[in-house]
Amino acid sequence: MTTTRLEPGSPAPDFTLVDQDDRSVSLRDLRGGRVILFFYPEAMTPGCTTEACDFRDSLAPLQAAGYTVLGISRDEPEKLRRFRERDGLTYDLLSDPDHAIHDAYGVWGEKVNYGKTVMGVIRSTFVIDEEGRIDQALYNVKATGHVARVRSLVGV
């Protein structure tokens, strides 16, 4: 279980993961631009679909403001590809099946699901600046309305 939480100003843990098309995506390659990185529990579930579609619907203004949006889950690339196609998602979804990057960002741990304590993904979003530092660290967010809050925080 992860207890480390990232704080604004701390370096964003670097990673290289594969996307829905089995292509490698590295955070370091995105330096010089801003990144919104959101961790979600499972592709094609109701809450995750709501959040992913909200990011899709807000993508144009976020990109116009210089942001790259990336979603990360433990799902395999094939499932991510189906999710992306099913819901018309127009940004990359990254696969972290062993939750190593989830651990690095402090989003894997105990949570309450339907009144039961389980280990899993703590829905969270990070805004990363041009130098690769955490600008915003939003842990344990709700799927509904979350993207509007992110847009407000980044002024988009």
PDB file of C-alpha atoms in Angstrom:
ATOM      1  CA  MET A   1       0.000   0.000   0.000  1.00  0.00           C
ATOM      2  CA  THR A   2       1.173   3.473  -0.828  1.00  0.00           C
ATOM      3  CA  THR A   3       1.156   6.184   1.818  1.00  0.00           C
ATOM      4  CA  THR A   4       3.317   8.752   0.004  1.00  0.00           C
ATOM      5  CA  ARG A   5       1.338  11.640  -1.417  1.00  0.00           C
ATOM      6  CA  LEU A   6       2.824  14.084  -3.898  1.00  0.00           C
ATOM      7  CA  GLU A   7       2.678  17.778  -3.073  1.00  0.00           C
ATOM      8  CA  PRO A   8       2.728  20.827  -5.349  1.00  0.00           C
ATOM      9  CA  GLY A   9       6.311  21.698  -6.247  1.00  0.00           C
ATOM     10  CA  SER A  10       7.605  18.142  -5.992  1.00  0.00           C
ATOM     11  CA  PRO A  11       9.005  16.419  -9.096  1.00  0.00           C
ATOM     12  CA  ALA A  12       6.462  14.333 -10.975  1.00  0.00           C
ATOM     13  CA  PRO A  13       7.674  10.716 -11.006  1.00  0.00           C
ATOM     14  CA  ASP A  14       8.853   9.907 -14.511  1.00  0.00           C
ATOM     15  CA  PHE A  15       7.481   6.927 -16.359  1.00  0.00           C
ATOM     16  CA  THR A  16       7.335   5.140 -19.670  1.00  0.00           C
ATOM     17  CA  LEU A  17       4.133   3.162 -20.249  1.00  0.00           C
ATOM     18  CA  VAL A  18       2.414   1.739 -23.303  1.00  0.00           C
ATOM     19  CA  ASP A  19      -0.763   3.281 -24.626  1.00  0.00           C
ATOM     20  CA  GLN A  20      -3.870   1.717 -26.131  1.00  0.00           C
ATOM     21  CA  ASP A  21      -1.942   1.053 -29.363  1.00  0.00           C
ATOM     22  CA  ASP A  22       1.108  -0.520 -27.628  1.00  0.00           C
ATOM     23  CA  ARG A  23       3.212   2.607 -28.258  1.00  0.00           C
ATOM     24  CA  SER A  24       5.559   3.842 -25.530  1.00  0.00           C
ATOM     25  CA  VAL A  25       4.714   7.166 -23.911  1.00  0.00           C
ATOM     26  CA  SER A  26       7.265   8.832 -21.606  1.00  0.00           C
ATOM     27  CA  LEU A  27       6.518  11.734 -19.308  1.00  0.00           C
ATOM     28  CA  ARG A  28      10.015  13.137 -19.912  1.00  0.00           C
ATOM     29  CA  ASP A  29       9.178  13.501 -23.622  1.00  0.00           C
ATOM     30  CA  LEU A  30       6.375  15.907 -22.685  1.00  0.00           C
ATOM     31  CA  ARG A  31       8.635  18.359 -20.806  1.00  0.00           C
ATOM     32  CA  GLY A  32       8.218  21.903 -22.000  1.00  0.00           C
ATOM     33  CA  GLY A  33       4.446  21.415 -22.086  1.00  0.00           C
ATOM     34  CA  ARG A  34       1.878  20.969 -19.354  1.00  0.00           C
ATOM     35  CA  VAL A  35       0.267  17.617 -18.581  1.00  0.00           C
ATOM     36  CA  ILE A  36      -2.958  16.567 -16.904  1.00  0.00           C
ATOM     37  CA  LEU A  37      -2.535  13.007 -15.703  1.00  0.00           C
ATOM     38  CA  PHE A  38      -5.586  11.227 -14.331  1.00  0.00           C
ATOM     39  CA  PHE A  39      -5.669   7.809 -12.681  1.00  0.00           C
ATOM     40  CA  TYR A  40      -8.940   5.891 -12.845  1.00  0.00           C
ATOM     41  CA  PRO A  41      -9.894   2.441 -11.505  1.00  0.00           C
ATOM     42  CA  GLU A  42     -11.158   0.543 -14.572  1.00  0.00           C
ATOM     43  CA  ALA A  43     -11.984   1.218 -18.202  1.00  0.00           C
ATOM     44  CA  MET A  44     -15.610   0.933 -19.299  1.00  0.00           C
ATOM     45  CA  THR A  45     -17.114   1.187 -15.817  1.00  0.00           C
ATOM     46  CA  PRO A  46     -19.758   3.879 -15.211  1.00  0.00           C
ATOM     47  CA  GLY A  47     -17.729   6.345 -13.124  1.00  0.00           C
ATOM     48  CA  CYS A  48     -14.597   5.976 -15.213  1.00  0.00           C
ATOM     49  CA  THR A  49     -16.606   6.437 -18.407  1.00  0.00           C
ATOM     50  CA  THR A  50     -18.125   9.633 -17.007  1.00  0.00           C
ATOM     51  CA  GLU A  51     -14.704  11.031 -16.095  1.00  0.00           C
ATOM     52  CA  ALA A  52     -13.067   9.961 -19.369  1.00  0.00           C
ATOM     53  CA  CYS A  53     -15.884  11.467 -21.455  1.00  0.00           C
ATOM     54  CA  ASP A  54     -15.720  14.708 -19.456  1.00  0.00           C
ATOM     55  CA  PHE A  55     -12.017  14.958 -20.292  1.00  0.00           C
ATOM     56  CA  ARG A  56     -12.844  14.184 -23.942  1.00  0.00           C
ATOM     57  CA  ASP A  57     -15.452  16.953 -23.994  1.00  0.00           C
ATOM     58  CA  SER A  58     -12.983  19.430 -22.444  1.00  0.00           C
ATOM     59  CA  LEU A  59      -9.987  18.389 -24.518  1.00  0.00           C
ATOM     60  CA  ALA A  60     -10.059  21.201 -27.098  1.00  0.00           C
ATOM     61  CA  PRO A  61      -9.817  24.076 -24.586  1.00  0.00           C
ATOM     62  CA  LEU A  62      -7.253  22.184 -22.498  1.00  0.00           C
ATOM     63  CA  GLN A  63      -5.089  21.521 -25.554  1.00  0.00           C
ATOM     64  CA  ALA A  64      -5.479  25.142 -26.672  1.00  0.00           C
ATOM     65  CA  ALA A  65      -4.072  26.146 -23.264  1.00  0.00           C
ATOM     66  CA  GLY A  66      -1.065  23.842 -23.815  1.00  0.00           C
ATOM     67  CA  TYR A  67      -2.141  20.762 -21.847  1.00  0.00           C
ATOM     68  CA  THR A  68      -1.668  17.122 -22.833  1.00  0.00           C
ATOM     69  CA  VAL A  69      -4.257  14.880 -21.186  1.00  0.00           C
ATOM     70  CA  LEU A  70      -3.341  11.284 -20.318  1.00  0.00           C
ATOM     71  CA  GLY A  71      -5.396   8.658 -18.489  1.00  0.00           C
ATOM     72  CA  ILE A  72      -3.726   5.798 -16.582  1.00  0.00           C
ATOM     73  CA  SER A  73      -5.291   2.568 -15.354  1.00  0.00           C
ATOM     74  CA  ARG A  74      -4.265  -1.019 -14.687  1.00  0.00           C
ATOM     75  CA  ASP A  75      -6.115  -2.168 -17.821  1.00  0.00           C
ATOM     76  CA  GLU A  76      -4.245  -3.909 -20.623  1.00  0.00           C
ATOM     77  CA  PRO A  77      -3.781  -2.016 -23.931  1.00  0.00           C
ATOM     78  CA  GLU A  78      -6.442  -4.071 -25.720  1.00  0.00           C
ATOM     79  CA  LYS A  79      -9.119  -3.047 -23.209  1.00  0.00           C
ATOM     80  CA  LEU A  80      -7.910   0.561 -23.353  1.00  0.00           C
ATOM     81  CA  ARG A  81      -8.228   0.479 -27.147  1.00  0.00           C
ATOM     82  CA  ARG A  82     -11.836  -0.794 -26.897  1.00  0.00           C
ATOM     83  CA  PHE A  83     -12.636   1.895 -24.290  1.00  0.00           C
ATOM     84  CA  ARG A  84     -11.138   4.623 -26.471  1.00  0.00           C
ATOM     85  CA  GLU A  85     -13.035   3.455 -29.555  1.00  0.00           C
ATOM     86  CA  ARG A  86     -16.342   2.827 -27.748  1.00  0.00           C
ATOM     87  CA  ASP A  87     -16.462   6.308 -26.213  1.00  0.00           C
ATOM     88  CA  GLY A  88     -14.643   8.319 -28.885  1.00  0.00           C
ATOM     89  CA  LEU A  89     -11.827   9.283 -26.518  1.00  0.00           C
ATOM     90  CA  THR A  90      -9.300  11.449 -28.335  1.00  0.00           C
ATOM     91  CA  TYR A  91      -6.342  11.313 -25.948  1.00  0.00           C
ATOM     92  CA  ASP A  92      -4.035   8.473 -24.946  1.00  0.00           C
ATOM     93  CA  LEU A  93      -4.821   5.922 -22.262  1.00  0.00           C
ATOM     94  CA  LEU A  94      -1.813   4.303 -20.601  1.00  0.00           C
ATOM     95  CA  SER A  95      -1.493   0.806 -19.157  1.00  0.00           C
ATOM     96  CA  ASP A  96       0.115   0.232 -15.730  1.00  0.00           C
ATOM     97  CA  PRO A  97      -0.911  -3.378 -14.959  1.00  0.00           C
ATOM     98  CA  ASP A  98       1.513  -3.881 -12.048  1.00  0.00           C
ATOM     99  CA  HIS A  99       0.497  -0.477 -10.569  1.00  0.00           C
ATOM    100  CA  ALA A 100       4.148   0.648 -10.242  1.00  0.00           C
ATOM    101  CA  ILE A 101       3.322   4.154 -11.474  1.00  0.00           C
ATOM    102  CA  HIS A 102       0.162   4.176  -9.353  1.00  0.00           C
ATOM    103  CA  ASP A 103       2.461   3.508  -6.370  1.00  0.00           C
ATOM    104  CA  ALA A 104       4.873   6.272  -7.415  1.00  0.00           C
ATOM    105  CA  TYR A 105       2.017   8.795  -7.501  1.00  0.00           C
ATOM    106  CA  GLY A 106       0.444   7.551  -4.254  1.00  0.00           C
ATOM    107  CA  VAL A 107      -2.819   6.434  -5.862  1.00  0.00           C
ATOM    108  CA  TRP A 108      -2.780   2.728  -4.958  1.00  0.00           C
ATOM    109  CA  GLY A 109      -4.007   1.866  -1.496  1.00  0.00           C
ATOM    110  CA  GLU A 110      -6.901   1.215   0.818  1.00  0.00           C
ATOM    111  CA  LYS A 111     -10.241   2.684  -0.110  1.00  0.00           C
ATOM    112  CA  VAL A 112     -13.844   2.124   0.822  1.00  0.00           C
ATOM    113  CA  ASN A 113     -15.951   0.629  -1.958  1.00  0.00           C
ATOM    114  CA  TYR A 114     -19.647   0.065  -1.204  1.00  0.00           C
ATOM    115  CA  GLY A 115     -18.924   0.112   2.526  1.00  0.00           C
ATOM    116  CA  LYS A 116     -16.086  -2.411   2.290  1.00  0.00           C
ATOM    117  CA  THR A 117     -12.370  -1.580   2.674  1.00  0.00           C
ATOM    118  CA  VAL A 118     -10.414  -2.855  -0.338  1.00  0.00           C
ATOM    119  CA  MET A 119      -7.049  -2.273  -2.010  1.00  0.00           C
ATOM    120  CA  GLY A 120      -7.302  -0.431  -5.288  1.00  0.00           C
ATOM    121  CA  VAL A 121      -6.915   2.694  -7.351  1.00  0.00           C
ATOM    122  CA  ILE A 122      -7.666   5.968  -5.597  1.00  0.00           C
ATOM    123  CA  ARG A 123      -9.149   8.152  -8.357  1.00  0.00           C
ATOM    124  CA  SER A 124      -6.721  11.073  -8.602  1.00  0.00           C
ATOM    125  CA  THR A 125      -5.539  13.766 -11.003  1.00  0.00           C
ATOM    126  CA  PHE A 126      -2.231  15.604 -11.302  1.00  0.00           C
ATOM    127  CA  VAL A 127      -1.419  18.792 -13.142  1.00  0.00           C
ATOM    128  CA  ILE A 128       2.247  18.817 -14.130  1.00  0.00           C
ATOM    129  CA  ASP A 129       4.061  21.981 -15.201  1.00  0.00           C
ATOM    130  CA  GLU A 130       6.508  22.518 -18.053  1.00  0.00           C
ATOM    131  CA  GLU A 131       9.503  21.616 -15.855  1.00  0.00           C
ATOM    132  CA  GLY A 132       7.997  18.295 -14.761  1.00  0.00           C
ATOM    133  CA  ARG A 133       6.864  19.443 -11.317  1.00  0.00           C
ATOM    134  CA  ILE A 134       3.519  18.824  -9.671  1.00  0.00           C
ATOM    135  CA  ASP A 135       1.350  21.945  -9.899  1.00  0.00           C
ATOM    136  CA  GLN A 136      -1.825  20.329  -8.499  1.00  0.00           C
ATOM    137  CA  ALA A 137      -2.253  16.970  -6.740  1.00  0.00           C
ATOM    138  CA  LEU A 138      -5.923  16.036  -6.402  1.00  0.00           C
ATOM    139  CA  TYR A 139      -6.472  12.777  -4.517  1.00  0.00           C
ATOM    140  CA  ASN A 140      -9.651  10.789  -3.998  1.00  0.00           C
ATOM    141  CA  VAL A 141     -11.738  12.816  -6.430  1.00  0.00           C
ATOM    142  CA  LYS A 142     -15.282  12.065  -7.583  1.00  0.00           C
ATOM    143  CA  ALA A 143     -15.823  11.164 -11.232  1.00  0.00           C
ATOM    144  CA  THR A 144     -18.759  13.521 -11.695  1.00  0.00           C
ATOM    145  CA  GLY A 145     -17.874  17.216 -11.839  1.00  0.00           C
ATOM    146  CA  HIS A 146     -14.168  16.606 -11.397  1.00  0.00           C
ATOM    147  CA  VAL A 147     -13.084  17.834 -14.842  1.00  0.00           C
ATOM    148  CA  ALA A 148     -14.900  21.151 -14.293  1.00  0.00           C
ATOM    149  CA  ARG A 149     -12.877  21.585 -11.083  1.00  0.00           C
ATOM    150  CA  VAL A 150      -9.620  20.811 -12.924  1.00  0.00           C
ATOM    151  CA  ARG A 151     -10.510  23.341 -15.637  1.00  0.00           C
ATOM    152  CA  SER A 152     -11.222  25.960 -12.981  1.00  0.00           C
ATOM    153  CA  LEU A 153      -7.891  25.280 -11.230  1.00  0.00           C
ATOM    154  CA  VAL A 154      -5.922  25.649 -14.472  1.00  0.00           C
ATOM    155  CA  GLY A 155      -7.936  28.653 -15.668  1.00  0.00           C
ATOM    156  CA  VAL A 156      -9.435  27.017 -18.763  1.00  0.00           C
TER     157      VAL A 156
END
